[in-house]
PDB file of C-alpha atoms in Angstrom:
ATOM      1  CA  MET L 182      82.723  74.735 198.396  1.00  0.00           C
ATOM      2  CA  LEU L 183      81.748  76.254 201.720  1.00  0.00           C
ATOM      3  CA  TYR L 184      79.356  74.683 204.205  1.00  0.00           C
ATOM      4  CA  ASP L 185      76.347  76.834 205.064  1.00  0.00           C
ATOM      5  CA  ASN L 186      76.764  76.497 208.829  1.00  0.00           C
ATOM      6  CA  ASN L 187      79.360  76.947 211.543  1.00  0.00           C
ATOM      7  CA  ASP L 188      77.916  74.798 214.303  1.00  0.00           C
ATOM      8  CA  GLY L 189      80.860  72.416 214.441  1.00  0.00           C
ATOM      9  CA  LEU L 190      80.737  68.641 214.073  1.00  0.00           C
ATOM     10  CA  PRO L 191      77.806  66.647 215.501  1.00  0.00           C
ATOM     11  CA  MET L 192      79.989  64.414 217.665  1.00  0.00           C
ATOM     12  CA  ASP L 193      77.170  61.959 218.336  1.00  0.00           C
ATOM     13  CA  GLN L 194      77.276  61.167 214.602  1.00  0.00           C
ATOM     14  CA  VAL L 195      80.996  61.547 213.869  1.00  0.00           C
ATOM     15  CA  ARG L 196      84.065  59.400 214.490  1.00  0.00           C
ATOM     16  CA  LEU L 197      87.335  61.329 214.344  1.00  0.00           C
ATOM     17  CA  MET L 198      89.929  59.448 212.282  1.00  0.00           C
ATOM     18  CA  GLU L 199      92.856  61.791 211.739  1.00  0.00           C
ATOM     19  CA  THR L 200      94.181  65.317 212.096  1.00  0.00           C
ATOM     20  CA  ARG L 201      96.773  66.514 209.604  1.00  0.00           C
ATOM     21  CA  VAL L 202      99.138  69.230 210.780  1.00  0.00           C
ATOM     22  CA  LEU L 203     101.534  71.430 208.800  1.00  0.00           C
ATOM     23  CA  VAL L 204     104.325  72.809 210.993  1.00  0.00           C
ATOM     24  CA  LYS L 205     106.438  75.792 209.919  1.00  0.00           C
ATOM     25  CA  LEU L 206     110.125  75.227 210.566  1.00  0.00           C
ATOM     26  CA  LYS L 207     112.834  77.846 210.074  1.00  0.00           C
ATOM     27  CA  GLU L 208     113.167  77.349 206.318  1.00  0.00           C
ATOM     28  CA  SER L 209     110.492  74.832 205.396  1.00  0.00           C
ATOM     29  CA  TRP L 210     107.221  73.121 206.309  1.00  0.00           C
ATOM     30  CA  VAL L 211     106.759  69.572 207.559  1.00  0.00           C
ATOM     31  CA  ALA L 212     103.572  67.485 207.299  1.00  0.00           C
ATOM     32  CA  LEU L 213     102.547  65.383 210.316  1.00  0.00           C
ATOM     33  CA  PRO L 214      99.593  62.922 210.427  1.00  0.00           C
ATOM     34  CA  TYR L 215      97.927  62.304 213.808  1.00  0.00           C
ATOM     35  CA  ILE L 216      95.568  59.340 214.327  1.00  0.00           C
ATOM     36  CA  TRP L 217      92.741  59.459 216.876  1.00  0.00           C
ATOM     37  CA  ASN L 218      92.341  56.687 219.442  1.00  0.00           C
ATOM     38  CA  GLU L 219      89.211  54.576 219.800  1.00  0.00           C
ATOM     39  CA  ALA L 220      88.089  56.553 222.847  1.00  0.00           C
ATOM     40  CA  GLN L 221      88.149  59.754 220.752  1.00  0.00           C
ATOM     41  CA  THR L 222      90.106  61.510 223.488  1.00  0.00           C
ATOM     42  CA  GLU L 223      93.519  62.015 221.904  1.00  0.00           C
ATOM     43  CA  ALA L 224      95.369  61.828 218.569  1.00  0.00           C
ATOM     44  CA  PHE L 225      98.876  60.395 218.243  1.00  0.00           C
ATOM     45  CA  LEU L 226     101.573  61.104 215.653  1.00  0.00           C
ATOM     46  CA  ASP L 227     102.110  58.255 213.180  1.00  0.00           C
ATOM     47  CA  VAL L 228     104.288  59.206 210.203  1.00  0.00           C
ATOM     48  CA  ALA L 229     103.579  55.825 208.576  1.00  0.00           C
ATOM     49  CA  GLY L 230      99.858  56.554 208.236  1.00  0.00           C
ATOM     50  CA  ASP L 231      97.171  53.955 208.848  1.00  0.00           C
ATOM     51  CA  SER L 232      94.190  52.122 207.367  1.00  0.00           C
ATOM     52  CA  THR L 233      90.913  51.097 209.003  1.00  0.00           C
ATOM     53  CA  ASN L 234      87.979  49.096 207.666  1.00  0.00           C
ATOM     54  CA  LEU L 235      84.736  51.019 208.167  1.00  0.00           C
ATOM     55  CA  THR L 236      81.080  50.924 207.203  1.00  0.00           C
ATOM     56  CA  LEU L 237      79.447  54.040 205.787  1.00  0.00           C
ATOM     57  CA  VAL L 238      75.737  54.167 206.654  1.00  0.00           C
ATOM     58  CA  LYS L 239      73.680  56.552 204.558  1.00  0.00           C
ATOM     59  CA  ASN L 240      70.049  56.731 203.467  1.00  0.00           C
ATOM     60  CA  ASP L 241      69.303  53.246 204.810  1.00  0.00           C
ATOM     61  CA  SER L 242      72.197  51.731 202.840  1.00  0.00           C
ATOM     62  CA  GLU L 243      75.646  50.528 203.883  1.00  0.00           C
ATOM     63  CA  GLU L 244      78.990  50.690 202.093  1.00  0.00           C
ATOM     64  CA  GLN L 245      82.124  48.862 203.205  1.00  0.00           C
ATOM     65  CA  PHE L 246      85.349  50.776 202.621  1.00  0.00           C
ATOM     66  CA  THR L 247      88.896  51.195 203.889  1.00  0.00           C
ATOM     67  CA  TYR L 248      89.720  54.582 205.391  1.00  0.00           C
ATOM     68  CA  ILE L 249      93.347  55.399 204.573  1.00  0.00           C
ATOM     69  CA  VAL L 250      95.426  57.948 206.466  1.00  0.00           C
ATOM     70  CA  PRO L 251      98.262  59.068 204.143  1.00  0.00           C
ATOM     71  CA  ASP L 252     101.793  58.762 205.454  1.00  0.00           C
ATOM     72  CA  ALA L 253     103.856  61.898 205.992  1.00  0.00           C
ATOM     73  CA  ASN L 254     105.612  61.630 202.612  1.00  0.00           C
ATOM     74  CA  GLU L 255     102.349  61.266 200.689  1.00  0.00           C
ATOM     75  CA  CYS L 256     101.230  64.694 201.896  1.00  0.00           C
ATOM     76  CA  ALA L 257     103.591  66.169 199.310  1.00  0.00           C
ATOM     77  CA  GLY L 258     101.346  64.724 196.599  1.00  0.00           C
ATOM     78  CA  CYS L 259      99.077  67.738 197.098  1.00  0.00           C
ATOM     79  CA  HIS L 260     101.119  70.121 199.244  1.00  0.00           C
ATOM     80  CA  ALA L 261     104.177  70.317 196.985  1.00  0.00           C
ATOM     81  CA  ASP L 262     104.384  73.411 194.817  1.00  0.00           C
ATOM     82  CA  GLY L 263     104.983  71.655 191.514  1.00  0.00           C
ATOM     83  CA  LYS L 264     108.727  72.336 191.508  1.00  0.00           C
ATOM     84  CA  SER L 265     109.837  69.714 194.008  1.00  0.00           C
ATOM     85  CA  ARG L 266     107.985  67.093 196.039  1.00  0.00           C
ATOM     86  CA  LYS L 267     110.103  68.181 199.011  1.00  0.00           C
ATOM     87  CA  LEU L 268     108.809  71.756 199.004  1.00  0.00           C
ATOM     88  CA  VAL L 269     105.709  71.189 201.123  1.00  0.00           C
ATOM     89  CA  LYS L 270     103.609  74.230 201.939  1.00  0.00           C
ATOM     90  CA  PRO L 271     100.027  75.146 202.887  1.00  0.00           C
ATOM     91  CA  ILE L 272      97.443  74.946 200.100  1.00  0.00           C
ATOM     92  CA  GLY L 273      95.044  77.612 201.321  1.00  0.00           C
ATOM     93  CA  PRO L 274      92.678  79.008 202.310  1.00  0.00           C
ATOM     94  CA  ARG L 275      91.891  81.612 199.651  1.00  0.00           C
ATOM     95  CA  ILE L 276      89.916  84.816 200.037  1.00  0.00           C
ATOM     96  CA  ARG L 277      87.075  83.358 197.944  1.00  0.00           C
ATOM     97  CA  HIS L 278      86.779  80.445 200.393  1.00  0.00           C
ATOM     98  CA  LEU L 279      86.525  82.791 203.383  1.00  0.00           C
ATOM     99  CA  ASN L 280      84.127  85.364 201.935  1.00  0.00           C
ATOM    100  CA  ARG L 281      80.979  84.243 203.742  1.00  0.00           C
ATOM    101  CA  ASP L 282      78.770  85.083 206.697  1.00  0.00           C
ATOM    102  CA  LEU L 283      79.344  83.402 210.050  1.00  0.00           C
ATOM    103  CA  VAL L 284      77.469  83.695 213.340  1.00  0.00           C
ATOM    104  CA  TYR L 285      79.641  85.230 216.048  1.00  0.00           C
ATOM    105  CA  ALA L 286      78.848  85.961 219.694  1.00  0.00           C
ATOM    106  CA  ASP L 287      77.653  89.434 218.726  1.00  0.00           C
ATOM    107  CA  GLY L 288      75.654  88.312 215.689  1.00  0.00           C
ATOM    108  CA  LYS L 289      76.060  87.375 212.029  1.00  0.00           C
ATOM    109  CA  GLN L 290      78.823  89.090 210.073  1.00  0.00           C
ATOM    110  CA  ASN L 291      80.918  88.493 206.984  1.00  0.00           C
ATOM    111  CA  GLN L 292      84.065  86.644 208.043  1.00  0.00           C
ATOM    112  CA  LEU L 293      86.418  88.971 206.149  1.00  0.00           C
ATOM    113  CA  ASP L 294      84.721  92.040 207.630  1.00  0.00           C
ATOM    114  CA  TYR L 295      84.929  90.533 211.112  1.00  0.00           C
ATOM    115  CA  TRP L 296      88.638  89.834 210.778  1.00  0.00           C
ATOM    116  CA  THR L 297      89.225  93.333 209.420  1.00  0.00           C
ATOM    117  CA  ALA L 298      87.300  94.927 212.285  1.00  0.00           C
ATOM    118  CA  HIS L 299      89.390  92.970 214.803  1.00  0.00           C
ATOM    119  CA  GLY L 300      92.726  93.849 213.234  1.00  0.00           C
ATOM    120  CA  LEU L 301      93.413  90.399 211.788  1.00  0.00           C
ATOM    121  CA  LEU L 302      93.187  91.360 208.113  1.00  0.00           C
ATOM    122  CA  THR L 303      93.789  94.442 205.973  1.00  0.00           C
ATOM    123  CA  GLY L 304      93.279  95.422 202.355  1.00  0.00           C
ATOM    124  CA  VAL L 305      90.269  93.219 201.553  1.00  0.00           C
ATOM    125  CA  ASP L 306      86.805  94.438 200.551  1.00  0.00           C
ATOM    126  CA  SER L 307      84.264  91.638 200.982  1.00  0.00           C
ATOM    127  CA  THR L 308      81.781  93.351 198.652  1.00  0.00           C
ATOM    128  CA  THR L 309      84.142  93.156 195.668  1.00  0.00           C
ATOM    129  CA  ALA L 310      86.164  90.036 196.549  1.00  0.00           C
ATOM    130  CA  THR L 311      85.342  86.790 194.751  1.00  0.00           C
ATOM    131  CA  GLN L 312      83.130  84.293 196.557  1.00  0.00           C
ATOM    132  CA  ASN L 313      82.738  80.551 196.207  1.00  0.00           C
ATOM    133  CA  ALA L 314      79.291  79.009 196.364  1.00  0.00           C
ATOM    134  CA  LEU L 315      77.999  77.548 199.610  1.00  0.00           C
ATOM    135  CA  TRP L 316      77.568  73.792 199.848  1.00  0.00           C
ATOM    136  CA  PRO L 317      75.247  72.136 199.132  1.00  0.00           C
ATOM    137  CA  ASN L 318      72.632  74.390 197.535  1.00  0.00           C
ATOM    138  CA  GLY L 319      74.388  77.712 197.095  1.00  0.00           C
ATOM    139  CA  ARG L 320      73.006  81.129 197.869  1.00  0.00           C
ATOM    140  CA  ALA L 321      69.888  82.560 196.278  1.00  0.00           C
ATOM    141  CA  GLY L 322      70.529  83.267 192.612  1.00  0.00           C
ATOM    142  CA  GLU L 323      73.773  81.309 192.295  1.00  0.00           C
ATOM    143  CA  THR L 324      73.978  79.456 189.008  1.00  0.00           C
ATOM    144  CA  LEU L 325      74.582  75.757 188.483  1.00  0.00           C
ATOM    145  CA  GLU L 326      77.888  76.633 186.799  1.00  0.00           C
ATOM    146  CA  HIS L 327      79.072  78.679 189.777  1.00  0.00           C
ATOM    147  CA  ARG L 328      78.177  75.908 192.205  1.00  0.00           C
ATOM    148  CA  ALA L 329      79.928  73.218 190.133  1.00  0.00           C
ATOM    149  CA  ARG L 330      82.979  75.377 189.438  1.00  0.00           C
ATOM    150  CA  SER L 331      83.211  76.231 193.156  1.00  0.00           C
ATOM    151  CA  TYR L 332      83.152  72.516 193.993  1.00  0.00           C
ATOM    152  CA  LEU L 333      85.969  71.780 191.537  1.00  0.00           C
ATOM    153  CA  ASP L 334      87.906  74.831 192.723  1.00  0.00           C
ATOM    154  CA  ILE L 335      88.054  73.821 196.365  1.00  0.00           C
ATOM    155  CA  ASN L 336      88.385  70.063 195.824  1.00  0.00           C
ATOM    156  CA  CYS L 337      90.656  69.866 192.764  1.00  0.00           C
ATOM    157  CA  ALA L 338      92.311  73.182 191.948  1.00  0.00           C
ATOM    158  CA  HIS L 339      94.987  72.972 194.655  1.00  0.00           C
ATOM    159  CA  CYS L 340      96.703  70.509 192.272  1.00  0.00           C
ATOM    160  CA  HIS L 341      95.054  71.397 188.963  1.00  0.00           C
ATOM    161  CA  ASN L 342      96.432  74.889 188.431  1.00  0.00           C
ATOM    162  CA  PRO L 343      99.361  76.348 186.438  1.00  0.00           C
ATOM    163  CA  LYS L 344     101.753  75.938 189.405  1.00  0.00           C
ATOM    164  CA  GLY L 345     100.268  72.909 191.148  1.00  0.00           C
ATOM    165  CA  ALA L 346     101.325  69.303 191.372  1.00  0.00           C
ATOM    166  CA  ALA L 347      99.075  68.429 188.397  1.00  0.00           C
ATOM    167  CA  LYS L 348     100.177  71.350 186.195  1.00  0.00           C
ATOM    168  CA  ASN L 349     101.589  68.961 183.567  1.00  0.00           C
ATOM    169  CA  SER L 350      98.107  67.555 182.982  1.00  0.00           C
ATOM    170  CA  GLY L 351      97.106  70.836 181.365  1.00  0.00           C
ATOM    171  CA  LEU L 352      93.764  70.597 183.195  1.00  0.00           C
ATOM    172  CA  TRP L 353      93.292  73.671 185.363  1.00  0.00           C
ATOM    173  CA  LEU L 354      90.194  73.765 187.570  1.00  0.00           C
ATOM    174  CA  THR L 355      90.626  77.073 189.375  1.00  0.00           C
ATOM    175  CA  TRP L 356      87.552  79.310 189.514  1.00  0.00           C
ATOM    176  CA  ASP L 357      89.133  81.878 187.175  1.00  0.00           C
ATOM    177  CA  THR L 358      90.097  79.490 184.372  1.00  0.00           C
ATOM    178  CA  THR L 359      88.345  80.744 181.241  1.00  0.00           C
ATOM    179  CA  THR L 360      90.081  78.923 178.376  1.00  0.00           C
ATOM    180  CA  PRO L 361      87.700  76.041 177.543  1.00  0.00           C
ATOM    181  CA  VAL L 362      90.392  73.458 176.766  1.00  0.00           C
ATOM    182  CA  ARG L 363      92.244  74.272 180.013  1.00  0.00           C
ATOM    183  CA  LEU L 364      89.013  73.694 181.894  1.00  0.00           C
ATOM    184  CA  GLY L 365      88.759  70.318 180.178  1.00  0.00           C
ATOM    185  CA  PHE L 366      86.235  70.985 177.429  1.00  0.00           C
ATOM    186  CA  CYS L 367      87.051  68.487 174.645  1.00  0.00           C
ATOM    187  CA  LYS L 368      90.561  68.120 176.113  1.00  0.00           C
ATOM    188  CA  PRO L 369      92.315  64.773 175.475  1.00  0.00           C
ATOM    189  CA  PRO L 370      94.268  63.361 178.444  1.00  0.00           C
ATOM    190  CA  VAL L 371      98.030  63.809 178.694  1.00  0.00           C
ATOM    191  CA  ALA L 372      98.899  60.678 180.687  1.00  0.00           C
ATOM    192  CA  ALA L 373      95.835  59.362 182.501  1.00  0.00           C
ATOM    193  CA  GLY L 374      96.454  55.686 181.660  1.00  0.00           C
ATOM    194  CA  LYS L 375      93.544  53.484 182.641  1.00  0.00           C
ATOM    195  CA  GLY L 376      92.116  56.504 184.472  1.00  0.00           C
ATOM    196  CA  THR L 377      90.381  57.535 181.247  1.00  0.00           C
ATOM    197  CA  GLY L 378      87.849  54.730 181.578  1.00  0.00           C
ATOM    198  CA  ASP L 379      88.016  54.621 177.751  1.00  0.00           C
ATOM    199  CA  ARG L 380      86.624  58.160 177.595  1.00  0.00           C
ATOM    200  CA  LYS L 381      88.212  60.462 175.035  1.00  0.00           C
ATOM    201  CA  VAL L 382      88.159  63.878 176.718  1.00  0.00           C
ATOM    202  CA  ALA L 383      88.112  65.397 180.205  1.00  0.00           C
ATOM    203  CA  ILE L 384      84.716  67.058 179.707  1.00  0.00           C
ATOM    204  CA  GLN L 385      82.377  66.061 176.900  1.00  0.00           C
ATOM    205  CA  PRO L 386      79.737  68.842 176.838  1.00  0.00           C
ATOM    206  CA  GLY L 387      76.269  67.432 177.391  1.00  0.00           C
ATOM    207  CA  ASP L 388      77.604  63.954 178.177  1.00  0.00           C
ATOM    208  CA  PRO L 389      78.659  63.300 181.787  1.00  0.00           C
ATOM    209  CA  ASP L 390      79.129  59.577 181.138  1.00  0.00           C
ATOM    210  CA  GLY L 391      81.550  60.401 178.319  1.00  0.00           C
ATOM    211  CA  SER L 392      83.710  62.666 180.486  1.00  0.00           C
ATOM    212  CA  ILE L 393      86.971  61.507 182.100  1.00  0.00           C
ATOM    213  CA  LEU L 394      86.569  64.081 184.873  1.00  0.00           C
ATOM    214  CA  LEU L 395      83.351  62.550 186.133  1.00  0.00           C
ATOM    215  CA  TYR L 396      84.630  58.992 185.676  1.00  0.00           C
ATOM    216  CA  ARG L 397      87.614  59.692 187.938  1.00  0.00           C
ATOM    217  CA  MET L 398      85.397  61.383 190.515  1.00  0.00           C
ATOM    218  CA  GLN L 399      83.220  58.255 190.631  1.00  0.00           C
ATOM    219  CA  SER L 400      85.981  55.645 190.698  1.00  0.00           C
ATOM    220  CA  ASN L 401      87.369  54.247 193.950  1.00  0.00           C
ATOM    221  CA  ASP L 402      90.225  52.454 192.192  1.00  0.00           C
ATOM    222  CA  PRO L 403      93.524  53.895 193.585  1.00  0.00           C
ATOM    223  CA  GLY L 404      94.938  53.959 190.041  1.00  0.00           C
ATOM    224  CA  GLU L 405      92.007  55.900 188.622  1.00  0.00           C
ATOM    225  CA  MET L 406      90.315  57.999 191.276  1.00  0.00           C
ATOM    226  CA  MET L 407      90.629  61.723 191.772  1.00  0.00           C
ATOM    227  CA  PRO L 408      91.681  63.127 194.119  1.00  0.00           C
ATOM    228  CA  GLU L 409      94.378  60.480 194.418  1.00  0.00           C
ATOM    229  CA  LEU L 410      94.579  60.944 198.209  1.00  0.00           C
ATOM    230  CA  GLY L 411      92.191  62.030 200.905  1.00  0.00           C
ATOM    231  CA  ARG L 412      89.158  59.932 200.005  1.00  0.00           C
ATOM    232  CA  SER L 413      88.125  56.291 200.148  1.00  0.00           C
ATOM    233  CA  THR L 414      84.596  56.567 198.759  1.00  0.00           C
ATOM    234  CA  SER L 415      83.010  58.537 195.960  1.00  0.00           C
ATOM    235  CA  HIS L 416      81.199  61.732 197.018  1.00  0.00           C
ATOM    236  CA  ALA L 417      77.799  61.020 195.503  1.00  0.00           C
ATOM    237  CA  GLU L 418      76.448  64.539 195.994  1.00  0.00           C
ATOM    238  CA  GLY L 419      79.509  66.126 194.383  1.00  0.00           C
ATOM    239  CA  VAL L 420      79.330  63.695 191.474  1.00  0.00           C
ATOM    240  CA  ALA L 421      75.653  64.555 191.014  1.00  0.00           C
ATOM    241  CA  LEU L 422      76.383  68.302 190.976  1.00  0.00           C
ATOM    242  CA  VAL L 423      79.226  68.097 188.438  1.00  0.00           C
ATOM    243  CA  SER L 424      77.230  65.627 186.342  1.00  0.00           C
ATOM    244  CA  GLU L 425      74.289  68.029 186.202  1.00  0.00           C
ATOM    245  CA  TRP L 426      76.597  70.854 185.146  1.00  0.00           C
ATOM    246  CA  ILE L 427      78.275  68.834 182.372  1.00  0.00           C
ATOM    247  CA  ALA L 428      74.862  67.698 181.127  1.00  0.00           C
ATOM    248  CA  SER L 429      73.811  71.350 180.842  1.00  0.00           C
ATOM    249  CA  LEU L 430      76.785  72.315 178.651  1.00  0.00           C
ATOM    250  CA  GLU L 431      76.252  72.900 174.973  1.00  0.00           C
ATOM    251  CA  GLY L 432      78.634  72.047 172.165  1.00  0.00           C
ATOM    252  CA  ASP L 433      80.185  68.971 170.572  1.00  0.00           C
ATOM    253  CA  CYS L 434      83.760  67.781 170.515  1.00  0.00           C
TER     254      CYS L 434
END
């Protein structure tokens, strides 16, 4: 999903941990992880990755967790194209992720229109292009389904698509997936192992607690959680959104 602001990070409340860089070589891309120093003044290349014990403070509660910076080879887990783990390439962004208003020096304007007006983009009409929902509450009139599908699209669909690293799962979470079983409705797992949490299908309409998708979003077990990389805690707000959407679905497997 897209954040409904462009004010940058509140540095008095943020600690920078890593910056991941994709570099285009002559015939390929290479993934490079940089780790920020304690002083927050510079990031240094470390292809082996890193791990740091941290405390997440939120809503007067604390959660201990280990922040893991993936090593350079692990980047292929998401950035490979599904044909070979060596063929690393950028994941996005997509037009639907960029189709939003931003505040520029000369006022608010749609990002795609701004780029077009400044010669950075051609052939795109923002009024007809698809548009993901804004996080966290969406725009006026956006449905619960659109908000939940947008969340899954930007957080999961880079792997869960017909050409992605998770294509063999048969679970495709792109915004334009329309076949119910491909989206996970009543879909048995292909090879989830213990990641099923003893649930039978990816999405059990009307039953979030009976859905593998939600179980893997909630889990912090490295052998169960989704995404497999890039997170160390469960995103409670995202879980709540997808749970609400699944609960609203009608039907019975």
